[in-house]
Amino acid sequence: MKTSQNIASQQSSVFSGESLLLLALKMRTFIALFLILAFFTFMVPGFLAASSVVIMVKHIAINAFLALGITFVIITAGIDLSIGAILGFCGMVAGWLITKGIVLPMFGIAIFPSVWLIVPIVLVIGGLIGAVNGILITRYNVAPFICTLGTMYIVRGASMLLSGGETFTGLSGNEQLGNTGFELIGSAKLLGLPYAIWMMFILAGVIAYIAKRTQFGRHVFAIGDNEHSAELSGVKVRSVKVWVYTISGFCAAIAGIVVSSQLVASHPATGVSFEMNAIAAVVLGGTSLAGGRGTIMGTLIGAFVIGILADGLVMMGVSEFWQMVIKGVVIILAVIIDQKQSRLQHKAAIVQQK
């Protein structure tokens, strides 16, 4: 017969093993980043050359903008499928303002705003689209998936209507009109690094501060953990949710500006399926789709994993079709691992209560 001491010893070893597994799951993003870097460094000559790294991080920044913005949404157990379309639409608005201006038919003139005015206009538009999502979800109880899916189609259609499906080119502006300098956002450098990279780290720092150091950040996590309890404790759930979708739209607008600036052109189809990469980065970074759990650092590392994986596959000459398959597998694995982590954390919490 097994003594109570033996049983306790066995239980202790089981829980110790599960604790190690839980720690590994929590560190999965860093482990994945290390493994991917090691693999591509071995397979692709010059993969970690300084020039290649800068180019990769520029690509990663676009997905990071979207992923950082949508992290709060997912922490509240929501979803935002419209961010790719918002990215494309905001780029089109910037292109329209630079090339067409604001036409005033009654006066027979067109006003061409400066870049310093175009950027805040576009950011406000992105934030407003996100706010509309939040209002529809909170005021009219539309499911986030359905609401943002509908918004995605509406905004994508608006992008097509804005230019008749054509591309706005030559976004460098015209010196006589005083609207030059837009391309500098995507091409200029500070201390040897492109502006986009600095913007990515600054945005990550600001959002991380909001998440960890502000009452709003605590309310976001409280809503994701238990929305009803949060409301009973005085959290203005509707207001917080509207703001998280506003932040998501705002960050998508940043990405739209950077992409259009880098291309010096804006196309209505820009950003198609970008939301999938952003969601994959967030989930891979440890944010639970069920809400209540997530970190900004994890999201940023998740964006690096997705970005390095994508660029590494391109550098290896892997077919675009296989790239889609691999990304899909990564998303599914990320969700499976997230569910496993949730179960282990729940089990550990029950054991601690005993």
Coordinates of C-alpha atoms in Angstrom, one line a residue:
M1 CA 0.0 0.0 0.0
K2 CA 1.1 3.5 -0.8
T3 CA 1.8 5.7 2.2
S4 CA 0.4 9.2 2.4
Q5 CA 4.0 10.4 2.2
N6 CA 4.6 8.6 -1.1
I7 CA 1.3 10.0 -2.5
A8 CA 2.3 13.5 -1.5
S9 CA 5.7 13.0 -3.1
Q10 CA 4.1 11.8 -6.3
Q11 CA 1.7 14.7 -6.3
S12 CA 4.5 17.1 -5.7
S13 CA 6.5 15.8 -8.6
V14 CA 3.4 16.0 -10.9
F15 CA 2.8 19.6 -9.9
S16 CA 6.5 20.4 -10.3
G17 CA 6.4 19.0 -13.8
E18 CA 3.3 20.9 -14.7
S19 CA 4.8 24.1 -13.2
L20 CA 7.8 23.7 -15.5
L21 CA 5.4 23.1 -18.5
L22 CA 3.4 26.2 -17.5
L23 CA 6.7 28.3 -17.3
A24 CA 7.7 27.0 -20.8
L25 CA 4.3 27.9 -22.2
K26 CA 4.5 31.4 -20.7
M27 CA 8.0 31.8 -22.3
R28 CA 6.8 30.3 -25.6
T29 CA 7.2 33.6 -27.5
F30 CA 10.9 34.0 -26.5
I31 CA 11.6 30.3 -27.2
A32 CA 9.9 30.6 -30.6
L33 CA 11.9 33.7 -31.4
F34 CA 15.2 32.0 -30.5
L35 CA 14.4 28.9 -32.5
I36 CA 13.4 30.9 -35.6
L37 CA 16.4 33.1 -35.5
A38 CA 18.7 30.1 -35.0
F39 CA 17.0 28.2 -37.9
F40 CA 17.1 31.0 -40.5
T41 CA 20.7 32.1 -39.4
F42 CA 21.8 28.5 -40.3
M43 CA 19.7 28.2 -43.5
V44 CA 20.1 31.7 -45.0
P45 CA 23.6 33.2 -45.4
G46 CA 23.8 36.8 -44.1
F47 CA 20.4 36.6 -42.5
L48 CA 21.5 38.6 -39.5
A49 CA 23.5 41.1 -41.5
A50 CA 22.9 44.7 -40.3
S51 CA 21.1 45.8 -43.5
S52 CA 18.9 42.7 -43.5
V53 CA 17.9 43.2 -39.8
V54 CA 16.9 46.8 -40.4
I55 CA 14.8 45.9 -43.4
M56 CA 13.1 43.1 -41.4
V57 CA 12.4 45.3 -38.4
K58 CA 10.8 47.9 -40.8
H59 CA 8.5 45.2 -42.0
I60 CA 7.8 44.0 -38.5
A61 CA 6.9 47.6 -37.4
I62 CA 3.8 47.6 -39.6
N63 CA 2.4 44.4 -38.0
A64 CA 3.5 45.7 -34.6
F65 CA 1.4 48.8 -34.9
L66 CA -1.7 46.8 -35.6
A67 CA -0.9 44.1 -33.0
L68 CA -0.2 46.7 -30.2
G69 CA -3.5 48.4 -31.0
I70 CA -5.6 45.2 -31.0
T71 CA -4.0 43.8 -27.8
F72 CA -6.4 45.8 -25.5
V73 CA -9.3 44.7 -27.6
I74 CA -8.4 41.0 -27.2
I75 CA -7.7 41.4 -23.5
T76 CA -11.3 42.5 -23.2
A77 CA -12.3 39.3 -25.0
G78 CA -13.1 41.2 -28.1
I79 CA -11.8 41.1 -31.7
D80 CA -11.2 43.6 -34.4
L81 CA -11.2 42.4 -38.0
S82 CA -11.4 45.8 -39.5
I83 CA -7.8 47.0 -38.7
G84 CA -6.4 45.9 -42.1
A85 CA -9.2 47.8 -43.9
I86 CA -8.7 50.9 -41.7
L87 CA -5.0 50.8 -42.6
G88 CA -5.8 50.8 -46.3
F89 CA -8.5 53.5 -46.0
C90 CA -6.3 55.8 -43.9
G91 CA -3.6 55.5 -46.5
M92 CA -6.1 56.3 -49.2
V93 CA -7.3 59.4 -47.3
A94 CA -3.7 60.6 -47.0
G95 CA -3.1 60.0 -50.7
W96 CA -6.4 61.8 -51.6
L97 CA -5.5 64.9 -49.4
I98 CA -2.0 65.1 -51.0
T99 CA -3.0 64.6 -54.6
K100 CA -6.6 65.9 -54.8
G101 CA -6.8 68.2 -51.8
I102 CA -10.1 69.3 -50.2
V103 CA -12.3 70.5 -53.0
L104 CA -14.6 73.5 -52.3
P105 CA -16.9 73.6 -55.4
M106 CA -18.7 76.7 -54.3
F107 CA -15.5 78.7 -54.4
G108 CA -13.9 76.8 -57.3
I109 CA -10.8 76.0 -55.3
A110 CA -9.0 73.0 -53.7
I111 CA -7.2 73.3 -50.4
F112 CA -4.0 71.2 -50.1
P113 CA -3.2 70.7 -46.4
S114 CA 0.4 70.4 -45.2
V115 CA 1.8 67.0 -44.1
W116 CA 1.7 68.2 -40.5
L117 CA -2.1 68.6 -40.9
I118 CA -2.7 65.5 -43.0
V119 CA -1.2 63.2 -40.4
P120 CA -3.5 64.2 -37.4
I121 CA -6.5 64.2 -39.8
V122 CA -5.8 60.7 -40.8
L123 CA -5.1 59.6 -37.2
V124 CA -8.4 61.1 -36.0
I125 CA -10.3 59.3 -38.9
G126 CA -8.8 56.0 -37.9
G127 CA -9.7 56.6 -34.2
L128 CA -13.2 57.5 -35.2
I129 CA -13.8 54.4 -37.2
G130 CA -12.6 52.4 -34.2
A131 CA -14.9 54.4 -31.9
V132 CA -17.9 53.5 -34.2
N133 CA -17.0 49.8 -33.8
G134 CA -16.9 50.3 -30.0
I135 CA -20.3 52.1 -29.9
L136 CA -22.0 49.5 -32.1
I137 CA -20.6 46.7 -29.9
T138 CA -21.5 48.3 -26.5
R139 CA -24.7 50.3 -27.3
Y140 CA -26.4 47.9 -29.7
N141 CA -24.9 44.6 -28.5
V142 CA -23.5 43.6 -31.9
A143 CA -21.0 40.8 -31.5
P144 CA -17.4 42.1 -32.0
F145 CA -16.7 39.5 -34.7
I146 CA -19.8 40.5 -36.8
C147 CA -19.5 44.2 -36.1
T148 CA -15.8 44.5 -37.2
L149 CA -16.4 42.1 -40.1
G150 CA -19.1 44.5 -41.4
T151 CA -16.9 47.5 -40.8
M152 CA -14.1 45.8 -42.7
Y153 CA -16.3 45.5 -45.8
I154 CA -17.7 49.1 -45.4
V155 CA -14.3 50.7 -45.0
R156 CA -12.7 48.6 -47.8
G157 CA -15.5 49.6 -50.1
A158 CA -15.0 53.3 -49.1
S159 CA -11.4 53.0 -50.1
M160 CA -12.4 51.8 -53.5
L161 CA -15.0 54.6 -53.9
L162 CA -12.5 57.2 -52.9
S163 CA -10.3 56.6 -55.9
G164 CA -12.6 54.6 -58.2
G165 CA -10.3 51.6 -57.4
E166 CA -7.2 53.3 -58.6
T167 CA -3.9 54.0 -56.9
F168 CA -2.9 57.4 -55.6
T169 CA 0.7 57.8 -56.7
G170 CA 3.3 60.5 -56.3
L171 CA 2.7 61.2 -52.6
S172 CA 5.9 63.2 -52.4
G173 CA 3.7 66.3 -52.8
N174 CA 4.3 69.6 -54.6
E175 CA 6.5 72.3 -53.2
Q176 CA 4.3 75.0 -54.8
L177 CA 1.3 73.5 -52.8
G178 CA 3.3 73.3 -49.6
N179 CA 2.5 69.6 -49.0
T180 CA 5.9 67.9 -49.4
G181 CA 7.6 65.7 -46.9
F182 CA 5.1 62.8 -46.6
E183 CA 7.7 60.3 -47.9
L184 CA 10.1 61.2 -45.1
I185 CA 7.9 59.4 -42.6
G186 CA 8.7 56.1 -44.3
S187 CA 12.3 56.8 -45.5
A188 CA 14.0 59.2 -43.1
K189 CA 16.3 57.9 -40.4
L190 CA 17.2 58.9 -36.9
L191 CA 20.6 57.6 -35.5
G192 CA 20.8 55.2 -38.4
L193 CA 17.3 53.7 -37.8
P194 CA 14.2 54.4 -39.9
Y195 CA 11.5 56.5 -38.2
A196 CA 9.1 53.5 -38.3
I197 CA 11.3 51.5 -36.0
W198 CA 11.5 54.4 -33.4
M199 CA 7.7 54.8 -33.7
M200 CA 7.2 51.1 -33.0
F201 CA 9.2 51.2 -29.8
I202 CA 7.7 54.5 -28.6
L203 CA 4.2 53.2 -29.2
A204 CA 5.0 49.9 -27.4
G205 CA 6.3 51.9 -24.5
V206 CA 3.3 54.2 -24.3
I207 CA 0.8 51.3 -24.5
A208 CA 2.8 49.2 -22.0
Y209 CA 2.7 52.2 -19.6
I210 CA -1.1 52.5 -20.0
A211 CA -1.5 48.8 -19.4
K212 CA 0.6 48.6 -16.3
R213 CA 0.5 52.0 -14.7
T214 CA -2.9 53.5 -15.3
Q215 CA -6.4 52.9 -14.0
F216 CA -7.6 52.5 -17.6
G217 CA -5.2 49.6 -18.1
R218 CA -6.4 47.9 -14.9
H219 CA -10.0 48.3 -16.0
V220 CA -9.2 46.7 -19.4
F221 CA -7.9 43.6 -17.7
A222 CA -10.8 43.6 -15.2
I223 CA -13.3 43.6 -18.0
G224 CA -11.5 40.7 -19.8
D225 CA -11.3 38.7 -16.6
N226 CA -15.0 39.1 -15.6
E227 CA -17.0 41.9 -17.3
H228 CA -20.0 41.6 -14.9
S229 CA -17.9 41.8 -11.8
A230 CA -16.0 44.7 -13.2
E231 CA -19.2 46.6 -13.9
L232 CA -20.4 45.9 -10.3
S233 CA -17.2 47.3 -9.0
G234 CA -17.8 50.6 -10.7
V235 CA -15.9 50.1 -14.0
K236 CA -17.5 52.0 -16.9
V237 CA -17.4 49.0 -19.1
R238 CA -19.0 50.6 -22.2
S239 CA -16.7 53.6 -22.1
V240 CA -13.6 51.5 -21.7
K241 CA -14.6 49.2 -24.6
V242 CA -15.2 52.2 -26.9
W243 CA -11.8 53.5 -26.0
V244 CA -10.0 50.2 -26.7
Y245 CA -11.5 50.0 -30.2
T246 CA -10.6 53.7 -30.7
I247 CA -7.0 52.8 -29.8
S248 CA -7.1 49.9 -32.2
G249 CA -8.3 52.2 -35.1
F250 CA -5.8 54.9 -34.2
C251 CA -2.9 52.4 -34.3
A252 CA -4.2 51.1 -37.7
A253 CA -4.1 54.6 -38.9
I254 CA -0.5 54.9 -37.9
A255 CA 0.3 51.8 -39.9
G256 CA -1.6 53.2 -42.9
I257 CA 0.4 56.4 -42.8
V258 CA 3.7 54.5 -42.6
V259 CA 2.9 52.0 -45.4
S260 CA 1.7 54.8 -47.8
S261 CA 4.8 56.9 -46.9
Q262 CA 7.2 54.0 -47.6
L263 CA 5.5 53.2 -50.9
V264 CA 5.0 56.9 -51.8
A265 CA 1.6 55.6 -53.0
S266 CA -1.7 54.3 -51.6
H267 CA -3.8 51.5 -53.0
P268 CA -7.3 50.6 -51.8
A269 CA -6.4 47.0 -51.4
T270 CA -3.5 47.7 -49.1
G271 CA -3.8 45.9 -45.8
V272 CA -5.8 42.9 -47.0
S273 CA -5.4 40.1 -44.4
F274 CA -3.1 42.2 -42.3
E275 CA -5.4 41.7 -39.3
M276 CA -4.7 37.9 -39.4
N277 CA -0.9 38.6 -38.8
A278 CA -1.7 41.0 -36.0
I279 CA -4.0 38.6 -34.2
A280 CA -1.4 35.8 -34.6
A281 CA 1.2 38.1 -33.1
V282 CA -1.0 38.9 -30.1
V283 CA -2.0 35.3 -29.4
L284 CA 1.5 34.1 -29.9
G285 CA 2.6 36.7 -27.5
G286 CA 0.5 35.2 -24.7
T287 CA -2.7 37.3 -24.8
S288 CA -5.7 35.0 -24.3
L289 CA -8.5 35.1 -26.8
A290 CA -10.8 34.5 -23.8
G291 CA -9.7 37.8 -22.3
G292 CA -8.2 38.9 -19.0
R293 CA -4.6 38.0 -19.8
G294 CA -1.8 39.5 -21.9
T295 CA 1.3 41.6 -22.1
I296 CA 2.5 44.3 -24.4
M297 CA 6.0 42.9 -24.4
G298 CA 4.6 39.6 -25.4
T299 CA 2.7 41.2 -28.3
L300 CA 5.8 43.0 -29.5
I301 CA 7.9 39.7 -29.4
G302 CA 5.0 37.9 -31.2
A303 CA 5.2 40.5 -34.0
F304 CA 8.9 39.9 -34.3
V305 CA 8.3 36.1 -34.5
I306 CA 5.6 36.5 -37.3
G307 CA 7.7 39.1 -39.1
I308 CA 11.0 37.1 -39.0
L309 CA 9.1 34.0 -40.0
A310 CA 7.6 35.7 -43.1
D311 CA 10.8 37.4 -44.2
G312 CA 12.9 34.3 -43.5
L313 CA 10.6 32.2 -45.7
V314 CA 10.9 34.7 -48.5
M315 CA 14.6 34.7 -48.3
M316 CA 14.6 30.9 -48.5
G317 CA 12.5 31.1 -51.6
V318 CA 9.5 29.4 -50.1
S319 CA 6.4 29.7 -52.3
E320 CA 3.9 32.3 -51.2
F321 CA 1.2 29.5 -51.0
W322 CA 3.3 27.5 -48.6
Q323 CA 3.8 30.7 -46.6
M324 CA 0.1 31.0 -46.1
V325 CA -0.1 27.4 -45.0
I326 CA 2.7 27.8 -42.5
K327 CA 1.2 31.0 -41.1
G328 CA -2.2 29.2 -40.7
V329 CA -0.5 26.4 -38.8
V330 CA 1.3 28.9 -36.5
I331 CA -2.0 30.6 -35.7
I332 CA -3.7 27.3 -34.8
L333 CA -0.8 26.1 -32.7
A334 CA -0.7 29.5 -30.9
V335 CA -4.4 29.0 -29.9
I336 CA -3.9 25.4 -28.8
I337 CA -1.0 26.4 -26.7
D338 CA -3.0 29.3 -25.2
Q339 CA -5.8 26.9 -24.3
K340 CA -3.3 24.5 -22.7
Q341 CA -1.8 27.4 -20.6
S342 CA -5.3 28.5 -19.5
R343 CA -6.1 25.0 -18.3
L344 CA -2.8 24.6 -16.4
Q345 CA -3.2 28.1 -14.8
H346 CA -6.7 27.2 -13.7
K347 CA -5.5 23.9 -12.2
A348 CA -2.7 25.6 -10.4
A349 CA -5.1 28.2 -8.9
I350 CA -7.3 25.4 -7.6
V351 CA -4.3 23.6 -6.0
Q352 CA -3.2 26.8 -4.3
Q353 CA -6.7 27.4 -2.9
K354 CA -6.5 23.9 -1.3

